[in-house]
mmCIF file of C-alpha atoms and ligand atoms in Angstrom:
data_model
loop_
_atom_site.group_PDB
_atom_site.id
_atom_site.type_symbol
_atom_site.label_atom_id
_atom_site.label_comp_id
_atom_site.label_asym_id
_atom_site.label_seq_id
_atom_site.Cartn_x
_atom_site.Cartn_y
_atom_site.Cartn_z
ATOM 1 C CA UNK A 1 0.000 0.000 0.000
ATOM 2 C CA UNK A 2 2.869 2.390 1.233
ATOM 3 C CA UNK A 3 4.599 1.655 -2.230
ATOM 4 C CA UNK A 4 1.528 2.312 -4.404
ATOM 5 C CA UNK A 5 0.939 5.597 -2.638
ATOM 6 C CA UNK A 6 5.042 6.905 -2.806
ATOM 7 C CA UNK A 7 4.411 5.916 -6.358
ATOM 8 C CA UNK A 8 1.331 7.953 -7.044
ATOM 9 C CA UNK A 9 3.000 10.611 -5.703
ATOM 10 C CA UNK A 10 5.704 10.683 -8.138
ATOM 11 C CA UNK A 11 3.029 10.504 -11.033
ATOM 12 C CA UNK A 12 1.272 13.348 -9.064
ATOM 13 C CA UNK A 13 4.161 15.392 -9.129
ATOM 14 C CA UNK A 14 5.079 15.029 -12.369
ATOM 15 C CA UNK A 15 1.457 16.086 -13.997
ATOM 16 C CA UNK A 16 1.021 18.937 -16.349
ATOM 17 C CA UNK A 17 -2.047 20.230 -18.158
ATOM 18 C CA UNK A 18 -2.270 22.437 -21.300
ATOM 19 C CA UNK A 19 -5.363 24.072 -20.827
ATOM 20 C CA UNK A 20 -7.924 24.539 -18.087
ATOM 21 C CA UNK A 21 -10.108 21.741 -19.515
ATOM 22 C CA UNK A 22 -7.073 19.063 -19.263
ATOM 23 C CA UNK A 23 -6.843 20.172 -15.558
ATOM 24 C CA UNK A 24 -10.372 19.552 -14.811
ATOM 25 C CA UNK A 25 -9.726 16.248 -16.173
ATOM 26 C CA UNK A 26 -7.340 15.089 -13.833
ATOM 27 C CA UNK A 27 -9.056 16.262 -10.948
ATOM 28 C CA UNK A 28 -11.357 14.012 -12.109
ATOM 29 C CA UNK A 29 -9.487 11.253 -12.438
ATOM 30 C CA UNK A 30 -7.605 11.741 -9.057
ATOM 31 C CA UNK A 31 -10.236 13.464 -6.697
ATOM 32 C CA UNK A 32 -13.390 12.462 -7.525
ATOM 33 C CA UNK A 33 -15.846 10.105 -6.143
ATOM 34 C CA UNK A 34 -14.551 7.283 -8.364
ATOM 35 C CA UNK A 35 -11.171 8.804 -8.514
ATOM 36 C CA UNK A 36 -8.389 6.859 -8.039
ATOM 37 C CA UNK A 37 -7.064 8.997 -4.275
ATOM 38 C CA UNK A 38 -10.535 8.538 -3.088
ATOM 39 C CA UNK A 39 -10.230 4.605 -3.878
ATOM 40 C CA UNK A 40 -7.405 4.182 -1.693
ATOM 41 C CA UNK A 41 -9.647 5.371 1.273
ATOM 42 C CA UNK A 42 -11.902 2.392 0.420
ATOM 43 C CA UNK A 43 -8.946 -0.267 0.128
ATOM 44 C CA UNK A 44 -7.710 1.841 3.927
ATOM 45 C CA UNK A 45 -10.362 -0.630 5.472
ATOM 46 C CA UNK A 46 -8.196 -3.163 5.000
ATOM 47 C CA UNK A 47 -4.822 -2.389 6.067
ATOM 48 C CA UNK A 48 -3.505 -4.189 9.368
ATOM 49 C CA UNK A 49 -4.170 -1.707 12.331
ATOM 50 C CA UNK A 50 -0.536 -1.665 13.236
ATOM 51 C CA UNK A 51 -0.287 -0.307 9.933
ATOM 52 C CA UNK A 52 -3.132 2.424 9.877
ATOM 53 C CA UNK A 53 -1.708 5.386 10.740
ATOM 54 C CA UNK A 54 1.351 5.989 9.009
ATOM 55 C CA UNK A 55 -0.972 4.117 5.690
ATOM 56 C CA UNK A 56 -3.458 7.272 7.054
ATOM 57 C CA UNK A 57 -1.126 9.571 6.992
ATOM 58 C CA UNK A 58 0.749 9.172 3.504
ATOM 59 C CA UNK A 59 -3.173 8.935 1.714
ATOM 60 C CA UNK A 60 -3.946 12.627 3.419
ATOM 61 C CA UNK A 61 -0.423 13.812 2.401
ATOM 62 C CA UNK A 62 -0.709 12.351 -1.144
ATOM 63 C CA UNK A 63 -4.513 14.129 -1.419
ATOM 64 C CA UNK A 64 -3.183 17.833 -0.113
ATOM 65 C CA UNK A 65 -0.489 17.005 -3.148
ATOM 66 C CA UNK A 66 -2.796 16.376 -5.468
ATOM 67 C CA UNK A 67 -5.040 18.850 -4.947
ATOM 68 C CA UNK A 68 -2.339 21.083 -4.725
ATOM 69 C CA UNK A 69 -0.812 20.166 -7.451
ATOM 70 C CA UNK A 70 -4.156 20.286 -9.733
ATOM 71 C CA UNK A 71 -5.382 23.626 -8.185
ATOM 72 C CA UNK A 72 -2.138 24.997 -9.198
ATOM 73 C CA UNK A 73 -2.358 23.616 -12.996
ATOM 74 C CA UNK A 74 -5.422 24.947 -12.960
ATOM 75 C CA UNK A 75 -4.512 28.638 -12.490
ATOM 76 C CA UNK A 76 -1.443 28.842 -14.961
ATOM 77 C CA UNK A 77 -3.521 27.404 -17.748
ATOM 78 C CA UNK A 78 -6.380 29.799 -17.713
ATOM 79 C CA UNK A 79 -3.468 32.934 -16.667
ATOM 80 C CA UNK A 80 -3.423 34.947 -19.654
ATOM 81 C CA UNK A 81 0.270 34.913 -21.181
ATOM 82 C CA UNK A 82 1.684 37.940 -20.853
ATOM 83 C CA UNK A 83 5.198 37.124 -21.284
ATOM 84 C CA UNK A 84 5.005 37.174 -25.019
ATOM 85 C CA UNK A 85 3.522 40.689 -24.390
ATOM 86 C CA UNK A 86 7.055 41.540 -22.728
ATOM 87 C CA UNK A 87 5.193 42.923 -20.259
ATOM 88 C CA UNK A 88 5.817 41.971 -16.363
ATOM 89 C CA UNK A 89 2.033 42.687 -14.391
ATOM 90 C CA UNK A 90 3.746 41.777 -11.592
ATOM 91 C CA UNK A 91 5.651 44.887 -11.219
ATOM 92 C CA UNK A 92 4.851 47.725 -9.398
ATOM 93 C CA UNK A 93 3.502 50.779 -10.883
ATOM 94 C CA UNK A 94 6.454 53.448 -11.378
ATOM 95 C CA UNK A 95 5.519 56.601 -9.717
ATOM 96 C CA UNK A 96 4.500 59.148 -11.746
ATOM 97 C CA UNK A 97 7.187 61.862 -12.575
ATOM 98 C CA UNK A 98 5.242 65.243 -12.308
ATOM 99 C CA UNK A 99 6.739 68.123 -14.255
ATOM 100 C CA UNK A 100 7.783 71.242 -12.766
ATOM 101 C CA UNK A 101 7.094 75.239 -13.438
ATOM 102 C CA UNK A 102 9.595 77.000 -14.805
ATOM 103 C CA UNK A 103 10.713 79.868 -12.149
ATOM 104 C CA UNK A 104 10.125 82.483 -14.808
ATOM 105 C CA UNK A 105 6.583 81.278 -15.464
ATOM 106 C CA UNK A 106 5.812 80.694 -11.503
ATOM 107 C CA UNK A 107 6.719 84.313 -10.778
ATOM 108 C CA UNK A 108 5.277 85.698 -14.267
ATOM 109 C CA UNK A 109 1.915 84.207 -12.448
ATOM 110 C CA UNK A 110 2.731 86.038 -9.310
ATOM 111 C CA UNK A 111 3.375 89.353 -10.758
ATOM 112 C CA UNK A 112 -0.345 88.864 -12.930
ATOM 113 C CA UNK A 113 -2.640 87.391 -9.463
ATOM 114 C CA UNK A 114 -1.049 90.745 -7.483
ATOM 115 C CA UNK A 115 -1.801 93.315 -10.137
ATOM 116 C CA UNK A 116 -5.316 91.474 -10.880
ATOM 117 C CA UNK A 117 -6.176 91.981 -7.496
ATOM 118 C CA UNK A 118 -5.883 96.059 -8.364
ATOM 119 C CA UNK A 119 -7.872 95.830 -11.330
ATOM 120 C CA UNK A 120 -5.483 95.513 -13.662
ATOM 121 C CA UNK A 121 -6.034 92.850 -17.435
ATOM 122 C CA UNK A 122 -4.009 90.882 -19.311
ATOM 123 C CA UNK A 123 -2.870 92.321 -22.704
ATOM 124 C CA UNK A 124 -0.613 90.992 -24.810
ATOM 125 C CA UNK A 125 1.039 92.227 -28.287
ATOM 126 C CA UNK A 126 3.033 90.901 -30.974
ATOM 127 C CA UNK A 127 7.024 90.111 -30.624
ATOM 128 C CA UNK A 128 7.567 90.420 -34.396
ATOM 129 C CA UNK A 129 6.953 94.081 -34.379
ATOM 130 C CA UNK A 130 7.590 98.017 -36.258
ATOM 131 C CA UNK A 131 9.762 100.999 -35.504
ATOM 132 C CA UNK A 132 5.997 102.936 -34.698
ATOM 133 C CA UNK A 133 4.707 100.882 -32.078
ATOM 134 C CA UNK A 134 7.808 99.975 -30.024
ATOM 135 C CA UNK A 135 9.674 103.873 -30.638
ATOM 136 C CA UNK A 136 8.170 105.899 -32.379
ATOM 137 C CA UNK A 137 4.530 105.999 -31.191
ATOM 138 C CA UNK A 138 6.431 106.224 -27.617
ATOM 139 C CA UNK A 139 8.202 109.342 -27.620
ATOM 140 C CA UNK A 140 11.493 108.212 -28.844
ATOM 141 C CA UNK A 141 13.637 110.501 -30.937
ATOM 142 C CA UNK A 142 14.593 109.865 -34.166
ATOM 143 C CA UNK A 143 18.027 109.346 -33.527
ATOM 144 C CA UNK A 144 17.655 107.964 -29.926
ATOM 145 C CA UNK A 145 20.255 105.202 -29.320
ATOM 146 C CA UNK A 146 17.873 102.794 -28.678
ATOM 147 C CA UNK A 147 17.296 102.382 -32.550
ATOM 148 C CA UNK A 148 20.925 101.658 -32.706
ATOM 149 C CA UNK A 149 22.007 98.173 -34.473
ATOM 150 C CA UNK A 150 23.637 97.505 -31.529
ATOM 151 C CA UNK A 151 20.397 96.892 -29.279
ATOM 152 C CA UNK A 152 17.474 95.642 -31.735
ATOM 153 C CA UNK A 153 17.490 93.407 -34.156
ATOM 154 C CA UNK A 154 16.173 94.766 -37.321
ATOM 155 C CA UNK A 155 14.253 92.458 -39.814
ATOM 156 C CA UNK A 156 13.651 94.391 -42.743
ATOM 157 C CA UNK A 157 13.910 97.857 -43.921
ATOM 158 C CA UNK A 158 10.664 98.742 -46.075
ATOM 159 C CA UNK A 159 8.252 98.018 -44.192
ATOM 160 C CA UNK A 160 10.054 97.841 -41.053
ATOM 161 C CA UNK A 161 10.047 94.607 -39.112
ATOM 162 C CA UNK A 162 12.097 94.507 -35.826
ATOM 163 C CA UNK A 163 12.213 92.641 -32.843
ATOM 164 C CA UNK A 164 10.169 94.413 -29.950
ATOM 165 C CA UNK A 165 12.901 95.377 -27.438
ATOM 166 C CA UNK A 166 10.497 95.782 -24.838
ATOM 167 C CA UNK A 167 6.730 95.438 -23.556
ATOM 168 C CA UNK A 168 6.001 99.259 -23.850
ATOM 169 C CA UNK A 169 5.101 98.640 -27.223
ATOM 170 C CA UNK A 170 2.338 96.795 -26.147
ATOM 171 C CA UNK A 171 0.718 100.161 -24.831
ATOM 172 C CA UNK A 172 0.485 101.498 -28.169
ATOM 173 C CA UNK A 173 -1.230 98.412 -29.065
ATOM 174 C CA UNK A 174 -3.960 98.684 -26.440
ATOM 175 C CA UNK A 175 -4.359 102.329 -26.631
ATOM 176 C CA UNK A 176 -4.720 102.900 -30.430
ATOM 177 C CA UNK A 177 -7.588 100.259 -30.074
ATOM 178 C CA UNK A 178 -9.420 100.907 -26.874
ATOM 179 C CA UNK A 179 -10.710 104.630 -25.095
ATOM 180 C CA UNK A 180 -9.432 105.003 -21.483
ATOM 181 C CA UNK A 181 -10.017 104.033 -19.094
ATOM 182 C CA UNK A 182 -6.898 101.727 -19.272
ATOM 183 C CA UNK A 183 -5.860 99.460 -16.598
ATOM 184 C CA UNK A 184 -3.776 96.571 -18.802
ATOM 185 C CA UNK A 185 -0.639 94.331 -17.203
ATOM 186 C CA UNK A 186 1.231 92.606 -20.200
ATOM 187 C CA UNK A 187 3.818 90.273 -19.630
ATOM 188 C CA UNK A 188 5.755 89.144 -22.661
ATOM 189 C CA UNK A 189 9.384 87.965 -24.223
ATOM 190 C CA UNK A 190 11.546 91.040 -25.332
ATOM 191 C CA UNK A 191 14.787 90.563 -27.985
ATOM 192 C CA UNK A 192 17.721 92.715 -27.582
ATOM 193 C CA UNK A 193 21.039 92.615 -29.420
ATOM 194 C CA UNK A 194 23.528 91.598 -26.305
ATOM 195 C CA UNK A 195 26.263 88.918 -26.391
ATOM 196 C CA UNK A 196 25.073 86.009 -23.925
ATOM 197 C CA UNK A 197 26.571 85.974 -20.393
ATOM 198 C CA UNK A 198 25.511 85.499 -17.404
ATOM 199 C CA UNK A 199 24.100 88.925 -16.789
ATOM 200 C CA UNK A 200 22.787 89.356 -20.178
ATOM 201 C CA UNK A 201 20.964 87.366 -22.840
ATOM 202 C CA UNK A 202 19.311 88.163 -26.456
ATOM 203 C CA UNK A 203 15.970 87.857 -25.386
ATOM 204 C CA UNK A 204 14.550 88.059 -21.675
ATOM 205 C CA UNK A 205 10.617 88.861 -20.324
ATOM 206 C CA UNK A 206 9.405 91.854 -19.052
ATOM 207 C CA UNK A 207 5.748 92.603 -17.618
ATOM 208 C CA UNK A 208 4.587 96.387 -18.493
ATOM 209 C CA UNK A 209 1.675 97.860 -16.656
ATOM 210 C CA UNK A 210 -0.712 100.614 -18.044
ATOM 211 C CA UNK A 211 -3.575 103.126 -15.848
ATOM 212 C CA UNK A 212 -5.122 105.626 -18.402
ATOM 213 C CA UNK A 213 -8.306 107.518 -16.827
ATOM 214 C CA UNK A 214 -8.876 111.396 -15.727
ATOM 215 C CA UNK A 215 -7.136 112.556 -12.425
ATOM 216 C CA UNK A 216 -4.536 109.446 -12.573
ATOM 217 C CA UNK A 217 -1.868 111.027 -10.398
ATOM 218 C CA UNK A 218 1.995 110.294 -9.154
ATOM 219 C CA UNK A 219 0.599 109.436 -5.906
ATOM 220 C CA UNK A 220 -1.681 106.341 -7.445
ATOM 221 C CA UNK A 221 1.740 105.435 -9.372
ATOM 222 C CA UNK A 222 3.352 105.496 -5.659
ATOM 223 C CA UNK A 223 1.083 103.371 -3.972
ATOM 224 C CA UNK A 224 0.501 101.007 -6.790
ATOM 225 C CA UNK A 225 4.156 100.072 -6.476
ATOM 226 C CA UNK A 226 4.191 100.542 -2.799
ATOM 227 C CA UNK A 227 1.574 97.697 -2.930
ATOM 228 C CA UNK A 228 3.440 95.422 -5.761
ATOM 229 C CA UNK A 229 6.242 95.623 -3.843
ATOM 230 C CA UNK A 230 5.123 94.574 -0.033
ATOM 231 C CA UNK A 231 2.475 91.978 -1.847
ATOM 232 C CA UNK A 232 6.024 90.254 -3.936
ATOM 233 C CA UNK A 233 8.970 90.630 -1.140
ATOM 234 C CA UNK A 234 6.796 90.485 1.956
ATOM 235 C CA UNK A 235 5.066 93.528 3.515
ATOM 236 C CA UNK A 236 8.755 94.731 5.430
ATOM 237 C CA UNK A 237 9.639 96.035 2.018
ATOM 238 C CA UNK A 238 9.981 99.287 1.704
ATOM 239 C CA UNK A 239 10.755 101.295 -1.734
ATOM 240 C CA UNK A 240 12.168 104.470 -2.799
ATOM 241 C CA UNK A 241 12.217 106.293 -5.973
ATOM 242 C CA UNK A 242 14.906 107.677 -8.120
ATOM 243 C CA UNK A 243 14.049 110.311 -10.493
ATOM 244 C CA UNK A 244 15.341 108.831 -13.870
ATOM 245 C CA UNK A 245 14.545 109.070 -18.150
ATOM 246 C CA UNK A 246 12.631 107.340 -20.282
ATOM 247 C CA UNK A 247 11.473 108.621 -23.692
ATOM 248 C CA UNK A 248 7.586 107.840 -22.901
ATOM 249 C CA UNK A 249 7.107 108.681 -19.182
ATOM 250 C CA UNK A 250 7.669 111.941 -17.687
ATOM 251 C CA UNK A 251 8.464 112.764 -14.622
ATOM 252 C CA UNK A 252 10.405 109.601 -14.924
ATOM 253 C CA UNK A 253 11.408 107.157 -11.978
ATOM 254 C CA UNK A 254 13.302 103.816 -11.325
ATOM 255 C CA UNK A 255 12.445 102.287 -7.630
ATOM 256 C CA UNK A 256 14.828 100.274 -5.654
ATOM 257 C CA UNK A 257 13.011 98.104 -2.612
ATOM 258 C CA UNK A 258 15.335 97.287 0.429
ATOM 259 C CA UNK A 259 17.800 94.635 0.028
ATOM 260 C CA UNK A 260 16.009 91.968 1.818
ATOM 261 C CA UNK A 261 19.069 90.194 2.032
ATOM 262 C CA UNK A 262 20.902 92.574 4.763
ATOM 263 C CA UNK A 263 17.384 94.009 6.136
ATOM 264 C CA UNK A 264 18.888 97.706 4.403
ATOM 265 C CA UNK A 265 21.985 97.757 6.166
ATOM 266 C CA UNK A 266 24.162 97.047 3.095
ATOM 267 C CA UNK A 267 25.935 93.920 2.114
ATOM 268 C CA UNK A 268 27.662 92.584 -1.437
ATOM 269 C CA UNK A 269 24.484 91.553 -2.952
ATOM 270 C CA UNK A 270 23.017 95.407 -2.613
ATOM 271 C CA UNK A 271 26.672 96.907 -3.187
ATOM 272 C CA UNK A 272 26.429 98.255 0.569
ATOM 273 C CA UNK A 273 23.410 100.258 -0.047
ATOM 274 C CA UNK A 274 20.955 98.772 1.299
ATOM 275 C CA UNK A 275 18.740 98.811 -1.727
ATOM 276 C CA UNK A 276 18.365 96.766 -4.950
ATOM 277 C CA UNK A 277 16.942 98.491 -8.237
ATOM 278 C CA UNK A 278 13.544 96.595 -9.700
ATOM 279 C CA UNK A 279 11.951 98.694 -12.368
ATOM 280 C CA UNK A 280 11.231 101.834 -14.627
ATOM 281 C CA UNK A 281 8.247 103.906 -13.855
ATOM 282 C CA UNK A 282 6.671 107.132 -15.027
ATOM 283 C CA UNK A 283 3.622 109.230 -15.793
ATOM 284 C CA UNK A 284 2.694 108.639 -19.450
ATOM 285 C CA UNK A 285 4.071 111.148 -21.381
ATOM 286 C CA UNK A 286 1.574 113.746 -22.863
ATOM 287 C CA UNK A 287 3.146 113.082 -26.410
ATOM 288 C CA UNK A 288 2.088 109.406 -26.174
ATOM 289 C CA UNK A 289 -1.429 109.666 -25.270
ATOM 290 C CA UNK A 290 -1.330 112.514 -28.124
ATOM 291 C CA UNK A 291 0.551 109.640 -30.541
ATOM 292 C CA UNK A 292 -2.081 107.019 -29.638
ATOM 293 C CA UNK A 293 -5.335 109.530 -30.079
ATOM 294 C CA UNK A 294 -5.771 109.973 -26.439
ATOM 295 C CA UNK A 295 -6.951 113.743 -25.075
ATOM 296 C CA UNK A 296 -3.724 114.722 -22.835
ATOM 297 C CA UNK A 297 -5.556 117.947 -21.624
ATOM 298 C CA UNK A 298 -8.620 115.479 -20.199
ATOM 299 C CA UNK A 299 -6.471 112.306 -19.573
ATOM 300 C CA UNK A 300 -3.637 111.193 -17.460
ATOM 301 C CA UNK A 301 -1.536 107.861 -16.847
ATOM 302 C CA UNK A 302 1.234 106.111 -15.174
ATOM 303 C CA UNK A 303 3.380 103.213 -16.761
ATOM 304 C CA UNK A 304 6.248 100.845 -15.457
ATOM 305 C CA UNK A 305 8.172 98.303 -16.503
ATOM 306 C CA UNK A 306 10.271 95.587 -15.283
ATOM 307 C CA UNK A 307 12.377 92.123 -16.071
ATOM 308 C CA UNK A 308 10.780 89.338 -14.738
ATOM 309 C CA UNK A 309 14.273 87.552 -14.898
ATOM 310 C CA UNK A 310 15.348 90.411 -12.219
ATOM 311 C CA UNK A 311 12.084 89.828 -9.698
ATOM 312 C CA UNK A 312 13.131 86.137 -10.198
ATOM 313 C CA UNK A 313 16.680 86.567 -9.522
ATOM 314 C CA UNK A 314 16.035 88.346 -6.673
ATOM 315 C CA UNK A 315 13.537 85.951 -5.244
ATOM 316 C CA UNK A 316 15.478 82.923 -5.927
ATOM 317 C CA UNK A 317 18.888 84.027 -6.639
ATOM 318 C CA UNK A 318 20.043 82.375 -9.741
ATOM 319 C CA UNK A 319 23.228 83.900 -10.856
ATOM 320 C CA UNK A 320 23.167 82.964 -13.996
ATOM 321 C CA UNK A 321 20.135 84.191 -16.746
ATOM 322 C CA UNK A 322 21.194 81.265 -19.154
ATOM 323 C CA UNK A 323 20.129 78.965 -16.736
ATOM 324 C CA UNK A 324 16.398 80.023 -17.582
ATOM 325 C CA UNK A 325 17.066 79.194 -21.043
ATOM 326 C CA UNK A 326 19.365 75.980 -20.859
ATOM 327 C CA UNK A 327 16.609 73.720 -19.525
ATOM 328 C CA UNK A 328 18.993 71.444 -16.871
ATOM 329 C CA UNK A 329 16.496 69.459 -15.046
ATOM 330 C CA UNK A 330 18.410 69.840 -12.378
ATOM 331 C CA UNK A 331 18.163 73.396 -11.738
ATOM 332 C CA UNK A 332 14.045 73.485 -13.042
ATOM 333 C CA UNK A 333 13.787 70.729 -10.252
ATOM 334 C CA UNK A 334 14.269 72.939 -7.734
ATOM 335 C CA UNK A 335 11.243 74.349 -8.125
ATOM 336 C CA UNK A 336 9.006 71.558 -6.933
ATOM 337 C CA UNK A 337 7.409 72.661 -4.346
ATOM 338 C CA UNK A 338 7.437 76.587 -5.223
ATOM 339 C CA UNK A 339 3.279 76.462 -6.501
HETATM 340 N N1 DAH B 401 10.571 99.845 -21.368
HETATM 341 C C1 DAH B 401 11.558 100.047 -20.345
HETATM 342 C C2 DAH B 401 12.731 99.126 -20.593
HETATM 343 O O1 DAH B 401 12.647 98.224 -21.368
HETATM 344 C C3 DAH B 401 10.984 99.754 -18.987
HETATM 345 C C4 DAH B 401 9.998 100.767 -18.585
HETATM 346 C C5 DAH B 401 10.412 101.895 -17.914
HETATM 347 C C6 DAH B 401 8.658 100.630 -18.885
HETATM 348 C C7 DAH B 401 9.526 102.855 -17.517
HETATM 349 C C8 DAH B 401 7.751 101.582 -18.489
HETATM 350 C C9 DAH B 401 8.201 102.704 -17.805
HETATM 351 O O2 DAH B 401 6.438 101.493 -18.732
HETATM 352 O O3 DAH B 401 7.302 103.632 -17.436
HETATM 353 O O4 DAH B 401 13.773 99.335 -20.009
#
């Protein structure tokens, strides 16, 4: 008995089954009713009781086998095949790489939501521009250096195509088209003719803003960047103005914010003054709103300008502008978790 049970157990062990069907098969043949396992519980009644319980024993052991054994031919048979797919289901799913903002774009965003909150729309203009609407139209001379070869990058001569050196000329754009009042932010890419380095590059981003309505004054210019300025480099910040030139604004200003670096008491990043310059700023010129078709005896405005590279820099401080163009994950990866 012991010998015909160590024997079935080596044909047990050594079934296989092609399909699901074949499986069923032998658990027919093995564990059913008539099967040939359940038979040797019928001949059981016959072995010697001296004998019984090992003879017990090996039948139960040879039945787990088999059903073991069959259970598991079962499942690979009807397991679809996917190793012909090349594909492994047993893995586990890779985590999904999320991508991450690019600095310029996370504080472009920043510069829009605090300027929205005052009022202030999105306008945007073309890049591929003319000598009206980025000089001329603004107040700049014929012969004002700007023009020069040396800073904008001239398409073609008649008609003039250019390279917009700046956002300003997107003013001209929304004014020629649309009676104050005007209350526009556009944020853009501006081209200039400068060798690459690290504190220069041939094209860059700037964000202009625009107020056009009767009885704008100075002091709404003062407080608007008062406001930009506490709302972008926490409300510490403090700003002063410079009395400066630009072509289109006049009086003219550039405003510096304390270094937030030192707290204003001078270190290398502020030169040891205490405060860093951030942007242009002016009340529009009368000859503009004249250029554009706007009253200047009913109307007034403010303007300013600014890089977002330079709010970014000074946020983050990246040394180097090509690293905003040069796309290293490395450095964009840094910005996880900023937004
Ligand atoms: N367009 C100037 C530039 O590119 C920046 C600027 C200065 C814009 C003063 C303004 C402004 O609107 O009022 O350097």
């Amino acid at each position: 008995m012991i010998e015909k049970i160590n024997a079935l157990k080596a044909v047990i062990q050594a079934l296989t089954a092609n399909s699901p069907e074949e499986a069923e098969a032998l658990r027919i043949k093995y564990l059913s009713k008539k099967g040939v396992i359940t038979g040797l519980f019928a001949d059981f009644r016959n072995v010697p009781a001296e004998q019984k319980k090992e003879v017990g024993q090996a039948i139960n052991e040879l039945k787990t086998l088999a059903t073991e054994r069959i259970n598991a031919l079962k499942e690979s048979t009807s397991a679809v095949d996917t190793s012909a797919l090349g594909l492994d289901l047993t893995r586990s799913a890779a985590p999904v790489a999320l991508g991450t903002r690019h600095p310029l774009s996370i504080v472009r965003e920043e510069i829009i939501a605090i300027f929205r909150r005052l009022g202030f729309t999105i306008a945007e203009g073309p890049e591929i521009e003319d000598d009206w609407h980025v000089f001329s139209s603004l107040n700049f001379a014929a012969d004002h250096p700007a023009r020069d070869m040396q800073d904008t990058f001239f398409i073609q001569r008649e008609p003039d195509v250019l390279l917009r050196t700046h956002t300003s000329s997107v003013q001209t754009r929304v004014m020629e088209r649309q009676k104050p009042p005007i209350r526009i932010i556009c944020p853009g890419r501006v081209y200039r003719n400068e060798a690459i380095s690290a504190r220069a590059h041939c094209f860059f981003h700037q964000v202009e803003a625009l107020y056009v309505d009767k009885n704008v004054s100075f002091a709404d210019l003062r407080q608007t960047l008062l406001y930009f300025a506490q709302e972008m480099f926490g409300p510490e910040t403090k700003i002063r103005l410079r009395p400066s030139y630009f072509p289109f604004t006049e009086p003219s200003a550039e405003m510096d914010i304390s270094c937030d670096l030192c707290g204003g008491k001078g270190c290398s990043f502020c030169k040891g003054t205490g405060w860093v310059e951030i942007l242009g700023c002016g009340m529009v010129d009368p000859n503009v709103l004249e250029a554009n078709g706007i009253d200047s005896r009913e109307y007034t405005g403010f303007a300013l300008g600014m890089g977002i590279e330079r709010i970014t820099n000074l946020k983050y401080r990246v040394k180097d502008l090509r690293m905003f163009s040069e796309n290293d994950r490395r450095f964009l990866e840094e910005f996880q978790a900023a937004h």
